Amino acid sequence: MKTSSDALVNIVIPNWNGKKFLGPCLDSLQSQTFSDFVVTVVDNGSVDNSLELLNNNYSWVRSISFAENRGFSAAVNAGIGQNVYPYVFLLNNDTELDENCLEQLISIAEQYSDYSFFSPKMLNYFHRDILDGAGDGFLRGGVGYRLGTMEADAAIYSTMRHVFGACAGAALYRKEFFDTIGLFDNDFFAYLEDVDINLRANFKGQKCLYVPAAAVYHIGSATSGSKINALTIRLSTRNTFFVLLKNYPLSLFFKYFSQLFLYQFMWFCFVVKKRQFIPYIHGVVQAVRSAHAMRRKHRLLYPEKLRKPISDLDKILKTSEIEVLDSIMRRRRALGKGNGCFNLYKRFFT
C-alpha cells in the first residue's frame, strides 16, 4: 500500500466501536496482491480504543475522527472528500478480502470504461460457500436487495454481468461517479443510503458491473449488533420513504401504487410480528416531518428538462425487480418453500 498522492485507489472504511473487526480487515488489505492504494479509516466517535489500535499497529493507515457518531453517510463522505485518486473503494470494517480482490476489481474497471461502479462477490464471513450478495437489485416498493443473499454460491453467480447497483459495504467507484451523482445523503444516517445512490446512478445513466472473481467476506450487522432492533426498524422505515420521496416522480407513485401499498403492508406485518411497532411509528413520523425537504431534493436532483421518460425509468426498475424476485424464489425453493405468492406477484405486476 502507499501513503502518497500517486496511489490508484483510496479505500475508505467507516468505523464505530469496531476495534475487534478492524485488525482482520486491515490485515487482509496488507495481504492483497494489488498494493497501489491508501487506506482512510473514518472513526465515528468510537470509545473502544479503535484509534489507539490504528496508531499502535497500523501507522500506514490515515484516519479521520469525529467527536460523535455522525452515521455511515457522513463518515464515508468525509473519506470520499479527501479523494484525489482515480478510484474509491468503500469497505465495511466487518469484512475480509480475498487476497486478489482488489487486483480483480481494478483490472476489470480498467477494461470496462463504460461502467462507473463495481460490485464484488460478497460471501458470508463464517460460511464462505454462502452468498451475502452478488450485486444489488431494487424492489419498486422502495428497498434494495442483495442478489443471492443467503443462497449457496453457484454458477449463476459466477458470471460477470450488469447489475442495478452495489452494496456500499464493499464497492468500487470511479472518482467521476461522485462528481456526477453526488455524495451519500447525510440525512439517511445509516441504512438504504446505498439504495438511494444506486437509484440516482441508474436514473442518471451510470452503470454497475458485478465482478464475481473479486471476493469479500462479510459478517453483517456487526455495528448495530443485530439485523432486527429498534434502530434498524426506525431507520429502515424512515429511509424507505426517503428513497421514494427523493427519487420517484409523482407519476411513478401513481403507476406503482399497488406495489407500494403491498410492500408497506408486508413491512408493517413484519414489524408487528417482531414487536417493533413503536420504532416503526417513529420512523413514519420522521419521514412525514421530512417529506417536504425530500421533495425539494427531488426537484434539485431531477430538473424537469433533464428527467428521463417514465417509460425508461419503468423499464429499469421492472428489470431489476424481476431479478430480485428470481433470486428470492431460488432461495425459497432451495429451502423447500413455496413461491405461490411471488408467482402471483410476477404475473400481475411484472
Coordinates of N, CA, C and O in Angstrom, one line a residue, residues 108-212:
I108 N -10.7 -5.2 -13.9 CA -12.0 -5.1 -14.7 C -12.4 -3.7 -14.9 O -12.8 -3.3 -16.0
A109 N -12.2 -2.8 -13.9 CA -12.5 -1.4 -14.0 C -11.7 -0.7 -15.1 O -12.2 0.1 -15.9
E110 N -10.5 -1.1 -15.3 CA -9.6 -0.5 -16.3 C -10.0 -1.0 -17.7 O -9.9 -0.3 -18.7
Q111 N -10.6 -2.2 -17.8 CA -11.1 -2.8 -19.1 C -12.4 -2.2 -19.5 O -12.7 -2.0 -20.7
Y112 N -13.3 -2.0 -18.5 CA -14.7 -1.7 -18.8 C -14.9 -0.2 -18.5 O -15.6 0.1 -17.4
S113 N -14.5 0.7 -19.3 CA -14.6 2.1 -19.1 C -16.0 2.7 -19.1 O -16.2 3.8 -18.6
D114 N -16.9 1.9 -19.7 CA -18.3 2.4 -19.7 C -19.1 2.1 -18.5 O -20.2 2.5 -18.3
Y115 N -18.5 1.5 -17.5 CA -19.1 1.3 -16.2 C -18.4 2.2 -15.2 O -17.2 2.4 -15.2
S116 N -19.2 2.8 -14.3 CA -18.7 3.7 -13.3 C -18.6 3.2 -11.9 O -17.9 3.8 -11.1
F117 N -19.2 2.1 -11.6 CA -19.0 1.5 -10.3 C -19.2 0.0 -10.4 O -19.7 -0.6 -11.3
F118 N -18.6 -0.7 -9.4 CA -18.4 -2.2 -9.5 C -18.7 -2.9 -8.2 O -18.3 -2.4 -7.1
S119 N -19.3 -4.0 -8.3 CA -19.7 -4.8 -7.1 C -18.9 -6.1 -7.0 O -19.0 -6.9 -8.0
P120 N -18.2 -6.3 -5.9 CA -17.5 -7.6 -5.8 C -18.5 -8.7 -5.4 O -19.7 -8.4 -5.1
K121 N -18.1 -9.9 -5.3 CA -19.0 -11.0 -4.8 C -18.8 -11.0 -3.2 O -17.7 -11.2 -2.7
M122 N -19.9 -10.8 -2.5 CA -19.8 -10.8 -1.1 C -20.3 -12.1 -0.5 O -21.4 -12.6 -0.9
L123 N -19.5 -12.7 0.3 CA -19.8 -14.1 0.9 C -19.9 -14.0 2.4 O -19.3 -13.1 3.0
N124 N -20.7 -14.9 3.0 CA -20.8 -14.9 4.4 C -19.4 -15.2 5.1 O -18.7 -16.1 4.7
Y125 N -19.1 -14.4 6.1 CA -17.8 -14.5 6.7 C -17.5 -15.9 7.3 O -16.4 -16.4 7.3
F126 N -18.6 -16.5 7.9 CA -18.4 -17.7 8.7 C -18.7 -18.9 7.8 O -18.3 -20.0 8.1
H127 N -19.5 -18.8 6.8 CA -19.9 -19.9 5.9 C -19.6 -19.4 4.4 O -20.5 -18.9 3.8
R128 N -18.4 -19.6 4.0 CA -17.9 -19.0 2.8 C -18.3 -19.6 1.5 O -17.9 -19.2 0.4
D129 N -19.2 -20.5 1.6 CA -19.9 -21.1 0.4 C -21.3 -20.5 0.3 O -22.1 -20.8 -0.6
I130 N -21.7 -19.6 1.2 CA -23.0 -18.9 1.2 C -22.8 -17.5 0.8 O -22.0 -16.8 1.4
L131 N -23.7 -17.0 -0.1 CA -23.6 -15.6 -0.6 C -24.1 -14.6 0.4 O -25.1 -14.9 1.1
D132 N -23.5 -13.5 0.5 CA -24.0 -12.3 1.2 C -24.6 -11.4 0.2 O -25.5 -10.6 0.6
G133 N -24.1 -11.4 -1.0 CA -24.7 -10.5 -2.0 C -23.8 -10.6 -3.3 O -22.6 -10.6 -3.2
A134 N -24.5 -10.6 -4.4 CA -23.8 -10.6 -5.7 C -24.4 -9.5 -6.6 O -25.0 -9.6 -7.6
G135 N -24.1 -8.3 -6.1 CA -24.7 -7.1 -6.7 C -26.0 -6.8 -6.1 O -26.6 -7.7 -5.5
D136 N -26.5 -5.6 -6.2 CA -27.7 -5.1 -5.6 C -28.8 -5.0 -6.6 O -28.6 -4.5 -7.8
G137 N -30.0 -5.3 -6.2 CA -31.2 -5.1 -7.0 C -32.1 -4.1 -6.3 O -31.8 -3.5 -5.3
F138 N -33.3 -3.9 -6.9 CA -34.2 -2.9 -6.3 C -35.7 -3.4 -6.5 O -36.1 -3.9 -7.5
L139 N -36.4 -3.3 -5.4 CA -37.9 -3.6 -5.4 C -38.6 -2.2 -5.5 O -38.3 -1.3 -4.8
R140 N -39.6 -2.2 -6.4 CA -40.3 -0.9 -6.6 C -41.0 -0.3 -5.4 O -41.4 0.8 -5.4
G141 N -41.2 -1.2 -4.4 CA -41.7 -0.7 -3.1 C -40.8 0.3 -2.4 O -41.2 0.9 -1.4
G142 N -39.5 0.4 -2.8 CA -38.6 1.4 -2.3 C -37.4 0.8 -1.5 O -36.7 1.6 -0.8
V143 N -37.1 -0.5 -1.7 CA -36.0 -1.0 -0.9 C -35.0 -1.8 -1.9 O -35.4 -2.2 -3.0
G144 N -33.8 -1.9 -1.5 CA -32.8 -2.7 -2.2 C -32.8 -4.1 -1.7 O -33.4 -4.4 -0.7
Y145 N -32.1 -4.9 -2.5 CA -32.0 -6.3 -2.1 C -30.7 -6.8 -2.6 O -30.3 -6.6 -3.8
R146 N -29.9 -7.5 -1.8 CA -28.6 -8.0 -2.2 C -28.9 -9.3 -3.0 O -29.3 -10.3 -2.3
L147 N -28.7 -9.3 -4.2 CA -28.9 -10.5 -5.0 C -28.1 -11.7 -4.5 O -26.9 -11.6 -4.2
G148 N -28.8 -12.8 -4.4 CA -28.1 -14.1 -4.0 C -28.0 -14.2 -2.5 O -27.5 -15.2 -2.0
T149 N -28.4 -13.2 -1.7 CA -28.2 -13.3 -0.3 C -28.8 -14.5 0.3 O -29.9 -14.9 0.0
M150 N -28.0 -15.2 1.2 CA -28.4 -16.5 1.8 C -28.5 -17.6 0.9 O -29.0 -18.7 1.3
E151 N -28.1 -17.5 -0.4 CA -28.1 -18.6 -1.3 C -26.8 -19.3 -1.3 O -25.7 -18.6 -1.0
A152 N -26.7 -20.5 -1.7 CA -25.4 -21.2 -1.9 C -24.8 -20.6 -3.1 O -25.4 -20.3 -4.1
D153 N -23.5 -20.3 -3.0 CA -22.8 -19.8 -4.2 C -22.9 -20.9 -5.3 O -22.7 -22.1 -5.1
A154 N -23.2 -20.4 -6.5 CA -23.5 -21.3 -7.6 C -23.0 -20.7 -8.9 O -22.6 -19.5 -9.0
A155 N -23.1 -21.4 -10.0 CA -22.7 -21.0 -11.3 C -23.3 -19.7 -11.8 O -22.7 -18.9 -12.4
I156 N -24.6 -19.6 -11.4 CA -25.3 -18.4 -11.9 C -24.7 -17.1 -11.3 O -24.9 -16.0 -11.9
Y157 N -24.0 -17.2 -10.2 CA -23.4 -16.0 -9.6 C -21.9 -16.0 -9.8 O -21.1 -15.3 -9.2
S158 N -21.4 -16.8 -10.8 CA -20.0 -16.8 -11.2 C -19.7 -16.1 -12.5 O -18.7 -16.2 -13.0
T159 N -20.8 -15.4 -13.0 CA -20.6 -14.8 -14.3 C -20.7 -13.3 -14.1 O -21.6 -12.8 -13.5
M160 N -19.8 -12.6 -14.7 CA -19.8 -11.1 -14.6 C -21.0 -10.6 -15.4 O -21.2 -11.1 -16.5
R161 N -21.7 -9.6 -14.8 CA -22.9 -9.1 -15.5 C -23.2 -7.7 -15.0 O -22.8 -7.3 -13.9
H162 N -24.1 -7.0 -15.8 CA -24.6 -5.7 -15.4 C -25.6 -6.0 -14.2 O -26.4 -6.9 -14.3
V163 N -25.5 -5.1 -13.2 CA -26.5 -5.2 -12.1 C -27.0 -3.8 -11.8 O -26.4 -2.8 -12.3
F164 N -28.1 -3.7 -11.0 CA -28.7 -2.4 -10.7 C -27.7 -1.5 -9.9 O -27.6 -0.3 -10.2
G165 N -27.0 -2.1 -9.0 CA -26.1 -1.3 -8.1 C -25.2 -2.2 -7.2 O -25.1 -3.4 -7.4
A166 N -24.6 -1.5 -6.3 CA -23.6 -2.2 -5.4 C -23.9 -1.9 -4.0 O -24.4 -0.8 -3.6
C167 N -23.7 -2.8 -3.1 CA -23.8 -2.6 -1.7 C -22.6 -1.8 -1.2 O -21.5 -2.1 -1.5
A168 N -22.9 -0.7 -0.5 CA -21.8 0.2 -0.1 C -20.9 -0.4 0.9 O -19.9 0.2 1.3
G169 N -21.2 -1.6 1.4 CA -20.3 -2.3 2.3 C -19.1 -2.8 1.7 O -18.1 -3.1 2.4
A170 N -19.1 -2.9 0.4 CA -17.9 -3.2 -0.4 C -18.2 -2.9 -1.9 O -18.9 -3.6 -2.6
A171 N -17.7 -1.7 -2.3 CA -18.0 -1.3 -3.7 C -16.9 -0.4 -4.2 O -16.3 0.4 -3.4
L172 N -16.5 -0.5 -5.4 CA -15.5 0.3 -6.1 C -16.2 1.3 -7.0 O -17.1 1.0 -7.8
Y173 N -15.8 2.6 -6.9 CA -16.4 3.7 -7.6 C -15.3 4.5 -8.3 O -14.2 4.7 -7.7
R174 N -15.5 4.9 -9.5 CA -14.6 5.8 -10.2 C -14.8 7.2 -9.5 O -15.9 7.5 -9.0
K175 N -13.8 8.0 -9.4 CA -13.9 9.3 -8.8 C -15.0 10.1 -9.5 O -15.8 10.9 -8.9
E176 N -15.1 10.0 -10.8 CA -16.1 10.8 -11.6 C -17.5 10.4 -11.2 O -18.5 11.2 -11.5
F177 N -17.7 9.2 -10.6 CA -19.1 8.8 -10.2 C -19.7 9.8 -9.3 O -20.8 10.3 -9.4
F178 N -18.9 10.2 -8.2 CA -19.4 11.1 -7.2 C -19.5 12.6 -7.8 O -20.3 13.3 -7.3
D179 N -18.6 12.9 -8.8 CA -18.7 14.2 -9.4 C -20.1 14.3 -10.1 O -20.7 15.4 -10.2
T180 N -20.6 13.2 -10.7 CA -21.8 13.2 -11.5 C -23.0 13.0 -10.6 O -24.0 13.7 -10.8
I181 N -23.0 12.0 -9.7 CA -24.1 11.6 -8.9 C -24.3 12.4 -7.6 O -25.4 12.6 -7.1
G182 N -23.1 12.9 -7.0 CA -23.1 13.5 -5.7 C -22.8 12.5 -4.6 O -22.6 11.3 -4.9
L183 N -22.6 12.9 -3.4 CA -22.2 12.0 -2.3 C -23.4 11.3 -1.7 O -24.6 11.5 -2.1
F184 N -23.1 10.5 -0.7 CA -24.2 9.8 0.0 C -25.0 10.9 0.8 O -24.4 11.9 1.2
D185 N -26.2 10.7 1.0 CA -27.1 11.6 1.7 C -27.0 11.5 3.2 O -27.4 10.5 3.8
N186 N -26.5 12.5 3.9 CA -26.3 12.5 5.3 C -27.6 12.4 6.1 O -27.6 11.9 7.2
D187 N -28.7 12.8 5.5 CA -30.0 12.7 6.2 C -30.4 11.2 6.4 O -31.3 11.0 7.3
F188 N -29.8 10.3 5.7 CA -30.2 8.9 5.9 C -29.5 8.3 7.1 O -30.0 7.4 7.7
F189 N -28.4 8.9 7.5 CA -27.6 8.5 8.7 C -27.0 7.1 8.5 O -25.8 6.9 8.4
A190 N -27.9 6.1 8.4 CA -27.5 4.7 8.1 C -28.7 3.9 7.5 O -29.8 4.3 7.8
Y191 N -28.4 3.0 6.7 CA -29.4 2.1 6.1 C -30.1 2.8 4.9 O -30.6 3.9 5.0
L192 N -30.0 2.1 3.8 CA -30.6 2.4 2.5 C -30.0 3.6 1.8 O -30.4 4.1 0.8
E193 N -28.9 4.2 2.4 CA -28.2 5.3 1.7 C -27.6 4.8 0.4 O -27.5 5.6 -0.6
D194 N -27.2 3.5 0.3 CA -26.7 3.0 -1.0 C -27.8 2.7 -2.0 O -27.7 2.8 -3.2
V195 N -29.0 2.4 -1.5 CA -30.2 2.2 -2.3 C -30.5 3.6 -3.0 O -30.7 3.7 -4.2
D196 N -30.4 4.6 -2.2 CA -30.6 6.0 -2.8 C -29.6 6.3 -3.9 O -30.0 6.8 -4.9
I197 N -28.4 6.0 -3.6 CA -27.3 6.4 -4.5 C -27.4 5.5 -5.8 O -27.1 5.9 -6.9
N198 N -27.8 4.2 -5.6 CA -28.0 3.3 -6.7 C -29.1 3.8 -7.7 O -29.0 3.8 -8.9
L199 N -30.2 4.3 -7.0 CA -31.3 4.9 -7.8 C -30.8 6.1 -8.6 O -31.1 6.2 -9.8
R200 N -30.2 7.0 -7.9 CA -29.7 8.2 -8.6 C -28.8 7.8 -9.7 O -28.8 8.5 -10.8
A201 N -27.9 6.9 -9.5 CA -27.0 6.5 -10.6 C -27.7 5.9 -11.8 O -27.4 6.3 -12.9
N202 N -28.7 5.1 -11.6 CA -29.5 4.5 -12.7 C -30.3 5.6 -13.4 O -30.4 5.6 -14.6
F203 N -30.9 6.5 -12.6 CA -31.7 7.5 -13.2 C -30.9 8.5 -14.0 O -31.4 9.3 -14.8
K204 N -29.5 8.5 -13.8 CA -28.7 9.4 -14.5 C -27.7 8.7 -15.4 O -26.7 9.3 -15.9
G205 N -28.0 7.5 -15.7 CA -27.3 6.8 -16.8 C -26.0 6.1 -16.4 O -25.3 5.7 -17.3
Q206 N -25.7 6.0 -15.1 CA -24.5 5.3 -14.7 C -24.8 3.8 -14.5 O -25.8 3.4 -14.2
K207 N -23.7 3.0 -14.8 CA -23.9 1.6 -14.8 C -23.0 0.9 -13.8 O -21.8 1.3 -13.6
C208 N -23.4 -0.2 -13.3 CA -22.7 -1.0 -12.3 C -22.4 -2.4 -12.9 O -23.3 -3.0 -13.5
L209 N -21.2 -2.9 -12.6 CA -20.8 -4.2 -13.1 C -20.5 -5.1 -11.9 O -19.7 -4.7 -11.0
Y210 N -21.0 -6.3 -11.9 CA -20.8 -7.3 -10.9 C -19.5 -8.1 -11.3 O -19.5 -8.6 -12.4
V211 N -18.6 -8.2 -10.3 CA -17.3 -8.9 -10.6 C -17.1 -10.1 -9.7 O -16.6 -9.9 -8.6
P212 N -17.5 -11.2 -10.1 CA -17.5 -12.4 -9.2 C -16.1 -12.9 -8.8 O -16.0 -13.6 -7.8

